[in-house]
mmCIF file with all atom_site columns, C-alpha atoms in Angstrom:
data_model
loop_
_atom_site.group_PDB
_atom_site.id
_atom_site.type_symbol
_atom_site.label_atom_id
_atom_site.label_alt_id
_atom_site.label_comp_id
_atom_site.label_asym_id
_atom_site.label_entity_id
_atom_site.label_seq_id
_atom_site.pdbx_PDB_ins_code
_atom_site.Cartn_x
_atom_site.Cartn_y
_atom_site.Cartn_z
_atom_site.occupancy
_atom_site.B_iso_or_equiv
_atom_site.pdbx_formal_charge
_atom_site.auth_seq_id
_atom_site.auth_comp_id
_atom_site.auth_asym_id
_atom_site.auth_atom_id
_atom_site.pdbx_PDB_model_num
ATOM 1   C CA . LYS C 1 1   ? 6.904   -64.845 49.825 1.00 53.00 ? 1   LYS C CA 1
ATOM 2   C CA . GLU C 1 2   ? 6.926   -61.574 51.724 1.00 56.00 ? 2   GLU C CA 1
ATOM 3   C CA . TYR C 1 3   ? 9.220   -58.794 50.549 1.00 55.00 ? 3   TYR C CA 1
ATOM 4   C CA . SER C 1 4   ? 11.076  -56.187 52.540 1.00 56.00 ? 4   SER C CA 1
ATOM 5   C CA . LEU C 1 5   ? 10.987  -52.533 51.514 1.00 53.00 ? 5   LEU C CA 1
ATOM 6   C CA . LEU C 1 6   ? 14.476  -52.901 50.057 1.00 53.00 ? 6   LEU C CA 1
ATOM 7   C CA . GLU C 1 7   ? 13.402  -55.914 47.952 1.00 62.00 ? 7   GLU C CA 1
ATOM 8   C CA . TYR C 1 8   ? 10.299  -53.990 46.850 1.00 60.00 ? 8   TYR C CA 1
ATOM 9   C CA . LEU C 1 9   ? 12.404  -51.057 45.694 1.00 60.00 ? 9   LEU C CA 1
ATOM 10  C CA . MET C 1 10  ? 14.872  -53.325 43.945 1.00 60.00 ? 10  MET C CA 1
ATOM 11  C CA . LEU C 1 11  ? 12.141  -55.259 42.104 1.00 64.00 ? 11  LEU C CA 1
ATOM 12  C CA . ASN C 1 12  ? 10.326  -52.129 40.957 1.00 62.00 ? 12  ASN C CA 1
ATOM 13  C CA . THR C 1 13  ? 13.474  -50.211 40.107 1.00 64.00 ? 13  THR C CA 1
ATOM 14  C CA . GLY C 1 14  ? 14.947  -53.185 38.246 1.00 66.00 ? 14  GLY C CA 1
ATOM 15  C CA . ARG C 1 15  ? 11.807  -53.600 36.177 1.00 63.00 ? 15  ARG C CA 1
ATOM 16  C CA . ALA C 1 16  ? 11.795  -49.916 35.262 1.00 60.00 ? 16  ALA C CA 1
ATOM 17  C CA . GLU C 1 17  ? 15.527  -49.793 34.497 1.00 69.00 ? 17  GLU C CA 1
ATOM 18  C CA . ARG C 1 18  ? 15.242  -52.679 32.022 1.00 73.00 ? 18  ARG C CA 1
ATOM 19  C CA . ARG C 1 19  ? 12.512  -50.817 30.118 1.00 74.00 ? 19  ARG C CA 1
ATOM 20  C CA . PRO C 1 20  ? 13.312  -47.108 29.773 1.00 76.00 ? 20  PRO C CA 1
ATOM 21  C CA . GLU C 1 21  ? 10.060  -46.512 27.871 1.00 83.00 ? 21  GLU C CA 1
ATOM 22  C CA . VAL C 1 22  ? 8.139   -47.382 31.056 1.00 88.00 ? 22  VAL C CA 1
ATOM 23  C CA . GLY C 1 23  ? 7.326   -44.338 33.175 1.00 91.00 ? 23  GLY C CA 1
ATOM 24  C CA . TRP C 1 24  ? 5.842   -46.063 36.187 1.00 90.00 ? 24  TRP C CA 1
ATOM 25  C CA . VAL C 1 25  ? 5.410   -49.447 37.841 1.00 89.00 ? 25  VAL C CA 1
ATOM 26  C CA . PHE C 1 26  ? 2.807   -50.913 40.185 1.00 90.00 ? 26  PHE C CA 1
ATOM 27  C CA . SER C 1 27  ? 2.476   -54.208 42.000 1.00 89.00 ? 27  SER C CA 1
ATOM 28  C CA . ASP C 1 28  ? -0.094  -56.384 43.655 1.00 92.00 ? 28  ASP C CA 1
ATOM 29  C CA . LEU C 1 29  ? -0.740  -56.081 47.409 1.00 92.00 ? 29  LEU C CA 1
ATOM 30  C CA . TYR C 1 30  ? -1.959  -58.331 50.170 1.00 93.00 ? 30  TYR C CA 1
ATOM 31  C CA . LEU C 1 31  ? -5.334  -57.383 51.636 1.00 92.00 ? 31  LEU C CA 1
ATOM 32  C CA . THR C 1 32  ? -5.580  -57.500 55.415 1.00 92.00 ? 32  THR C CA 1
ATOM 33  C CA . ASP C 1 33  ? -8.299  -57.108 57.987 1.00 88.00 ? 33  ASP C CA 1
ATOM 34  C CA . GLU C 1 34  ? -8.077  -54.627 60.861 1.00 86.00 ? 34  GLU C CA 1
ATOM 35  C CA . GLU C 1 35  ? -5.881  -56.998 62.876 1.00 89.00 ? 35  GLU C CA 1
ATOM 36  C CA . GLY C 1 36  ? -3.420  -57.382 59.997 1.00 89.00 ? 36  GLY C CA 1
ATOM 37  C CA . LYS C 1 37  ? -4.467  -60.914 58.993 1.00 93.00 ? 37  LYS C CA 1
ATOM 38  C CA . VAL C 1 38  ? -4.032  -61.487 55.259 1.00 94.00 ? 38  VAL C CA 1
ATOM 39  C CA . THR C 1 39  ? -7.425  -62.072 53.657 1.00 93.00 ? 39  THR C CA 1
ATOM 40  C CA . GLY C 1 40  ? -6.485  -62.128 49.980 1.00 94.00 ? 40  GLY C CA 1
ATOM 41  C CA . ARG C 1 41  ? -4.805  -60.152 47.245 1.00 94.00 ? 41  ARG C CA 1
ATOM 42  C CA . TRP C 1 42  ? -5.733  -56.813 45.714 1.00 92.00 ? 42  TRP C CA 1
ATOM 43  C CA . SER C 1 43  ? -5.594  -58.379 42.254 1.00 93.00 ? 43  SER C CA 1
ATOM 44  C CA . GLU C 1 44  ? -8.289  -60.894 43.230 1.00 93.00 ? 44  GLU C CA 1
ATOM 45  C CA . ARG C 1 45  ? -10.581 -58.251 44.737 1.00 90.00 ? 45  ARG C CA 1
ATOM 46  C CA . LEU C 1 46  ? -10.392 -56.043 41.647 1.00 89.00 ? 46  LEU C CA 1
ATOM 47  C CA . HIS C 1 47  ? -10.355 -58.839 39.057 1.00 90.00 ? 47  HIS C CA 1
ATOM 48  C CA . TYR C 1 48  ? -6.986  -58.076 37.496 1.00 89.00 ? 48  TYR C CA 1
ATOM 49  C CA . PHE C 1 49  ? -7.380  -61.111 35.255 1.00 88.00 ? 49  PHE C CA 1
ATOM 50  C CA . ARG C 1 50  ? -9.968  -59.084 33.278 1.00 89.00 ? 50  ARG C CA 1
ATOM 51  C CA . ARG C 1 51  ? -7.874  -55.941 32.965 1.00 90.00 ? 51  ARG C CA 1
ATOM 52  C CA . GLN C 1 52  ? -5.111  -54.573 30.806 1.00 92.00 ? 52  GLN C CA 1
ATOM 53  C CA . LEU C 1 53  ? -2.315  -53.998 33.311 1.00 92.00 ? 53  LEU C CA 1
ATOM 54  C CA . ARG C 1 54  ? 0.717   -53.188 31.183 1.00 93.00 ? 54  ARG C CA 1
ATOM 55  C CA . GLY C 1 55  ? 1.564   -50.695 28.492 1.00 94.00 ? 55  GLY C CA 1
ATOM 56  C CA . GLN C 1 56  ? -0.959  -47.989 27.628 1.00 95.00 ? 56  GLN C CA 1
ATOM 57  C CA . ILE C 1 57  ? -3.753  -48.328 30.225 1.00 96.00 ? 57  ILE C CA 1
ATOM 58  C CA . PHE C 1 58  ? -5.487  -44.951 29.969 1.00 96.00 ? 58  PHE C CA 1
ATOM 59  C CA . GLY C 1 59  ? -8.655  -46.521 28.559 1.00 94.00 ? 59  GLY C CA 1
ATOM 60  C CA . GLU C 1 60  ? -8.744  -49.036 31.407 1.00 94.00 ? 60  GLU C CA 1
ATOM 61  C CA . LEU C 1 61  ? -8.326  -46.303 34.038 1.00 95.00 ? 61  LEU C CA 1
ATOM 62  C CA . LEU C 1 62  ? -11.098 -44.220 32.461 1.00 93.00 ? 62  LEU C CA 1
ATOM 63  C CA . MET C 1 63  ? -13.544 -46.751 33.900 1.00 92.00 ? 63  MET C CA 1
ATOM 64  C CA . GLY C 1 64  ? -12.203 -46.443 37.441 1.00 90.00 ? 64  GLY C CA 1
ATOM 65  C CA . ASN C 1 65  ? -9.176  -46.751 39.648 1.00 92.00 ? 65  ASN C CA 1
ATOM 66  C CA . PHE C 1 66  ? -7.776  -50.183 40.366 1.00 93.00 ? 66  PHE C CA 1
ATOM 67  C CA . ILE C 1 67  ? -4.244  -49.188 41.409 1.00 95.00 ? 67  ILE C CA 1
ATOM 68  C CA . PRO C 1 68  ? -3.593  -48.584 45.118 1.00 89.00 ? 68  PRO C CA 1
ATOM 69  C CA . VAL C 1 69  ? -1.400  -45.601 45.854 1.00 90.00 ? 69  VAL C CA 1
ATOM 70  C CA . HIS C 1 70  ? 1.152   -47.472 47.958 1.00 86.00 ? 70  HIS C CA 1
ATOM 71  C CA . ALA C 1 71  ? 1.835   -50.029 45.207 1.00 89.00 ? 71  ALA C CA 1
ATOM 72  C CA . VAL C 1 72  ? 3.303   -47.512 42.738 1.00 91.00 ? 72  VAL C CA 1
ATOM 73  C CA . MET C 1 73  ? 6.725   -46.164 41.807 1.00 87.00 ? 73  MET C CA 1
ATOM 74  C CA . VAL C 1 74  ? 7.028   -43.340 39.262 1.00 91.00 ? 74  VAL C CA 1
ATOM 75  C CA . ARG C 1 75  ? 10.098  -42.003 37.493 1.00 89.00 ? 75  ARG C CA 1
ATOM 76  C CA . ARG C 1 76  ? 10.789  -38.511 38.805 1.00 91.00 ? 76  ARG C CA 1
ATOM 77  C CA . ALA C 1 77  ? 10.994  -37.064 35.266 1.00 92.00 ? 77  ALA C CA 1
ATOM 78  C CA . CYS C 1 78  ? 7.526   -38.449 34.481 1.00 93.00 ? 78  CYS C CA 1
ATOM 79  C CA . LEU C 1 79  ? 6.067   -37.078 37.694 1.00 95.00 ? 79  LEU C CA 1
ATOM 80  C CA . ASN C 1 80  ? 7.638   -33.700 37.002 1.00 96.00 ? 80  ASN C CA 1
ATOM 81  C CA . GLU C 1 81  ? 6.097   -33.698 33.531 1.00 96.00 ? 81  GLU C CA 1
ATOM 82  C CA . VAL C 1 82  ? 2.500   -34.457 34.592 1.00 95.00 ? 82  VAL C CA 1
ATOM 83  C CA . GLY C 1 83  ? 2.581   -32.823 38.029 1.00 95.00 ? 83  GLY C CA 1
ATOM 84  C CA . GLY C 1 84  ? 1.921   -34.441 41.382 1.00 94.00 ? 84  GLY C CA 1
ATOM 85  C CA . PHE C 1 85  ? -1.264  -35.049 43.296 1.00 94.00 ? 85  PHE C CA 1
ATOM 86  C CA . ASP C 1 86  ? -4.063  -32.535 42.818 1.00 91.00 ? 86  ASP C CA 1
ATOM 87  C CA . GLU C 1 87  ? -4.357  -31.304 46.385 1.00 91.00 ? 87  GLU C CA 1
ATOM 88  C CA . THR C 1 88  ? -7.724  -29.695 45.667 1.00 91.00 ? 88  THR C CA 1
ATOM 89  C CA . LEU C 1 89  ? -9.292  -33.165 45.506 1.00 89.00 ? 89  LEU C CA 1
ATOM 90  C CA . PRO C 1 90  ? -10.400 -34.425 48.938 1.00 88.00 ? 90  PRO C CA 1
ATOM 91  C CA . ASN C 1 91  ? -10.002 -38.057 47.786 1.00 90.00 ? 91  ASN C CA 1
ATOM 92  C CA . GLN C 1 92  ? -9.125  -40.028 44.646 1.00 90.00 ? 92  GLN C CA 1
ATOM 93  C CA . GLU C 1 93  ? -6.153  -37.801 43.925 1.00 93.00 ? 93  GLU C CA 1
ATOM 94  C CA . ASP C 1 94  ? -4.281  -41.011 43.140 1.00 94.00 ? 94  ASP C CA 1
ATOM 95  C CA . HIS C 1 95  ? -6.733  -41.948 40.378 1.00 94.00 ? 95  HIS C CA 1
ATOM 96  C CA . ASP C 1 96  ? -6.389  -38.459 38.927 1.00 95.00 ? 96  ASP C CA 1
ATOM 97  C CA . LEU C 1 97  ? -2.588  -38.821 38.891 1.00 96.00 ? 97  LEU C CA 1
ATOM 98  C CA . TRP C 1 98  ? -2.720  -42.332 37.352 1.00 96.00 ? 98  TRP C CA 1
ATOM 99  C CA . LEU C 1 99  ? -4.924  -40.975 34.565 1.00 96.00 ? 99  LEU C CA 1
ATOM 100 C CA . ARG C 1 100 ? -2.430  -38.214 33.785 1.00 95.00 ? 100 ARG C CA 1
ATOM 101 C CA . LEU C 1 101 ? 0.510   -40.627 33.908 1.00 97.00 ? 101 LEU C CA 1
ATOM 102 C CA . SER C 1 102 ? -1.224  -43.285 31.809 1.00 96.00 ? 102 SER C CA 1
ATOM 103 C CA . ARG C 1 103 ? -2.079  -40.757 29.135 1.00 95.00 ? 103 ARG C CA 1
ATOM 104 C CA . ARG C 1 104 ? 1.616   -39.995 28.583 1.00 95.00 ? 104 ARG C CA 1
ATOM 105 C CA . PHE C 1 105 ? 3.634   -43.013 29.755 1.00 95.00 ? 105 PHE C CA 1
ATOM 106 C CA . LEU C 1 106 ? 3.639   -46.795 29.580 1.00 94.00 ? 106 LEU C CA 1
ATOM 107 C CA . VAL C 1 107 ? 3.190   -48.735 32.813 1.00 94.00 ? 107 VAL C CA 1
ATOM 108 C CA . GLU C 1 108 ? 4.558   -52.063 33.986 1.00 90.00 ? 108 GLU C CA 1
ATOM 109 C CA . TYR C 1 109 ? 2.797   -54.384 36.443 1.00 91.00 ? 109 TYR C CA 1
ATOM 110 C CA . LEU C 1 110 ? 4.505   -56.767 38.867 1.00 87.00 ? 110 LEU C CA 1
ATOM 111 C CA . ASP C 1 111 ? 2.267   -59.732 39.646 1.00 88.00 ? 111 ASP C CA 1
ATOM 112 C CA . VAL C 1 112 ? 3.811   -60.026 43.093 1.00 85.00 ? 112 VAL C CA 1
ATOM 113 C CA . PRO C 1 113 ? 2.316   -58.672 46.340 1.00 88.00 ? 113 PRO C CA 1
ATOM 114 C CA . LEU C 1 114 ? 4.909   -56.165 47.546 1.00 84.00 ? 114 LEU C CA 1
ATOM 115 C CA . GLY C 1 115 ? 2.937   -54.569 50.338 1.00 85.00 ? 115 GLY C CA 1
ATOM 116 C CA . TYR C 1 116 ? -0.210  -54.659 52.437 1.00 88.00 ? 116 TYR C CA 1
ATOM 117 C CA . TYR C 1 117 ? -3.535  -52.847 52.179 1.00 87.00 ? 117 TYR C CA 1
ATOM 118 C CA . ARG C 1 118 ? -5.548  -52.696 55.384 1.00 84.00 ? 118 ARG C CA 1
ATOM 119 C CA . ARG C 1 119 ? -9.099  -51.516 55.149 1.00 74.00 ? 119 ARG C CA 1
ATOM 120 C CA . GLY C 1 120 ? -11.304 -50.863 58.120 1.00 66.00 ? 120 GLY C CA 1
ATOM 121 C CA . PRO C 1 121 ? -14.762 -49.445 58.789 1.00 63.00 ? 121 PRO C CA 1
ATOM 122 C CA . LYS C 1 122 ? -13.362 -45.909 59.080 1.00 62.00 ? 122 LYS C CA 1
ATOM 123 C CA . SER C 1 123 ? -11.244 -45.980 55.914 1.00 62.00 ? 123 SER C CA 1
ATOM 124 C CA . MET C 1 124 ? -11.650 -43.029 53.553 1.00 54.00 ? 124 MET C CA 1
ATOM 125 C CA . SER C 1 125 ? -13.050 -45.324 50.862 1.00 60.00 ? 125 SER C CA 1
ATOM 126 C CA . THR C 1 126 ? -16.025 -46.193 53.078 1.00 62.00 ? 126 THR C CA 1
ATOM 127 C CA . ASP C 1 127 ? -17.394 -42.631 52.738 1.00 70.00 ? 127 ASP C CA 1
ATOM 128 C CA . ARG C 1 128 ? -19.447 -43.477 49.641 1.00 75.00 ? 128 ARG C CA 1
ATOM 129 C CA . MET C 1 129 ? -20.881 -39.971 49.190 1.00 81.00 ? 129 MET C CA 1
ATOM 130 C CA . ALA C 1 130 ? -17.499 -38.218 49.240 1.00 83.00 ? 130 ALA C CA 1
ATOM 131 C CA . MET C 1 131 ? -16.044 -40.835 46.895 1.00 83.00 ? 131 MET C CA 1
ATOM 132 C CA . ALA C 1 132 ? -18.990 -40.573 44.459 1.00 84.00 ? 132 ALA C CA 1
ATOM 133 C CA . VAL C 1 133 ? -18.865 -36.761 44.340 1.00 86.00 ? 133 VAL C CA 1
ATOM 134 C CA . VAL C 1 134 ? -15.160 -36.702 43.453 1.00 88.00 ? 134 VAL C CA 1
ATOM 135 C CA . ALA C 1 135 ? -15.508 -39.605 40.993 1.00 88.00 ? 135 ALA C CA 1
ATOM 136 C CA . PHE C 1 136 ? -18.289 -37.696 39.233 1.00 88.00 ? 136 PHE C CA 1
ATOM 137 C CA . LYS C 1 137 ? -16.141 -34.534 39.153 1.00 90.00 ? 137 LYS C CA 1
ATOM 138 C CA . ILE C 1 138 ? -13.255 -36.494 37.607 1.00 91.00 ? 138 ILE C CA 1
ATOM 139 C CA . MET C 1 139 ? -15.629 -38.054 35.052 1.00 92.00 ? 139 MET C CA 1
ATOM 140 C CA . GLU C 1 140 ? -16.919 -34.629 33.990 1.00 92.00 ? 140 GLU C CA 1
ATOM 141 C CA . ARG C 1 141 ? -13.349 -33.385 33.556 1.00 91.00 ? 141 ARG C CA 1
ATOM 142 C CA . LEU C 1 142 ? -12.470 -36.463 31.488 1.00 93.00 ? 142 LEU C CA 1
ATOM 143 C CA . GLU C 1 143 ? -15.481 -35.826 29.232 1.00 94.00 ? 143 GLU C CA 1
ATOM 144 C CA . ARG C 1 144 ? -14.205 -32.290 28.588 1.00 94.00 ? 144 ARG C CA 1
ATOM 145 C CA . GLU C 1 145 ? -10.531 -33.162 28.133 1.00 92.00 ? 145 GLU C CA 1
ATOM 146 C CA . PHE C 1 146 ? -10.771 -36.520 26.329 1.00 93.00 ? 146 PHE C CA 1
ATOM 147 C CA . PRO C 1 147 ? -14.127 -36.657 24.531 1.00 94.00 ? 147 PRO C CA 1
ATOM 148 C CA . ALA C 1 148 ? -13.050 -39.199 21.902 1.00 95.00 ? 148 ALA C CA 1
ATOM 149 C CA . GLU C 1 149 ? -11.716 -41.692 24.465 1.00 94.00 ? 149 GLU C CA 1
ATOM 150 C CA . VAL C 1 150 ? -14.811 -41.290 26.642 1.00 94.00 ? 150 VAL C CA 1
ATOM 151 C CA . GLN C 1 151 ? -17.147 -41.659 23.657 1.00 94.00 ? 151 GLN C CA 1
ATOM 152 C CA . ALA C 1 152 ? -15.307 -44.851 22.670 1.00 94.00 ? 152 ALA C CA 1
ATOM 153 C CA . LYS C 1 153 ? -16.376 -46.398 26.000 1.00 93.00 ? 153 LYS C CA 1
ATOM 154 C CA . GLY C 1 154 ? -20.018 -46.006 24.898 1.00 93.00 ? 154 GLY C CA 1
ATOM 155 C CA . ASP C 1 155 ? -22.666 -47.646 27.053 1.00 95.00 ? 155 ASP C CA 1
ATOM 156 C CA . ALA C 1 156 ? -20.142 -48.741 29.678 1.00 93.00 ? 156 ALA C CA 1
ATOM 157 C CA . TRP C 1 157 ? -19.278 -45.076 30.346 1.00 93.00 ? 157 TRP C CA 1
ATOM 158 C CA . ARG C 1 158 ? -22.938 -44.045 30.465 1.00 93.00 ? 158 ARG C CA 1
ATOM 159 C CA . ARG C 1 159 ? -23.743 -46.852 32.924 1.00 93.00 ? 159 ARG C CA 1
ATOM 160 C CA . LEU C 1 160 ? -20.789 -45.905 35.121 1.00 90.00 ? 160 LEU C CA 1
ATOM 161 C CA . LYS C 1 161 ? -21.776 -42.235 35.156 1.00 91.00 ? 161 LYS C CA 1
ATOM 162 C CA . ALA C 1 162 ? -25.400 -43.129 35.985 1.00 91.00 ? 162 ALA C CA 1
ATOM 163 C CA . LYS C 1 163 ? -24.123 -45.330 38.818 1.00 88.00 ? 163 LYS C CA 1
ATOM 164 C CA . ARG C 1 164 ? -22.092 -42.413 40.249 1.00 85.00 ? 164 ARG C CA 1
ATOM 165 C CA . GLU C 1 165 ? -25.121 -40.124 40.027 1.00 85.00 ? 165 GLU C CA 1
ATOM 166 C CA . ALA C 1 166 ? -27.274 -42.726 41.787 1.00 86.00 ? 166 ALA C CA 1
ATOM 167 C CA . GLU C 1 167 ? -24.685 -43.151 44.543 1.00 81.00 ? 167 GLU C CA 1
ATOM 168 C CA . MET C 1 168 ? -24.800 -39.403 45.194 1.00 79.00 ? 168 MET C CA 1
ATOM 169 C CA . LEU C 1 169 ? -28.603 -39.378 45.296 1.00 81.00 ? 169 LEU C CA 1
ATOM 170 C CA . ILE C 1 170 ? -28.832 -42.406 47.574 1.00 78.00 ? 170 ILE C CA 1
ATOM 171 C CA . GLN C 1 171 ? -26.310 -40.957 50.008 1.00 65.00 ? 171 GLN C CA 1
ATOM 172 C CA . ALA C 1 172 ? -27.841 -37.469 50.017 1.00 59.00 ? 172 ALA C CA 1
#
């Protein structure tokens, strides 16, 4: 079923209103090609079945962003508490915000595609070098601010950081 913007807002708002301890909500999306043809779901592409999607997901987000920016609703009070997007970041400002939100607030996931994500050859995410540089910067900040959580990720964190370094070298 496809949902209108009004239905999307009602579903997300209703979910949040029933659980006041939840600070933000995100949903699945349809993936489309450049012509707008649906090619799958975001949850399939990013293997949601392997991930923790509800509750306290900070540890999950430490290993990378899997939440698209246009699939999220945040309570204003929560956003005010953690601050908005870091405008000094040229990309991945959404991941930075999700990390700050997930550190303080529980999240709820709607397993329903409530929007569309179109990706083309000129999408920001196709600039691998720019994405790797910012991801590495975020990882270094996380190591400073949350050393215990990062250390708990062990070899998985070290492999991810090595991968980011390699991406920067390959692209340079």
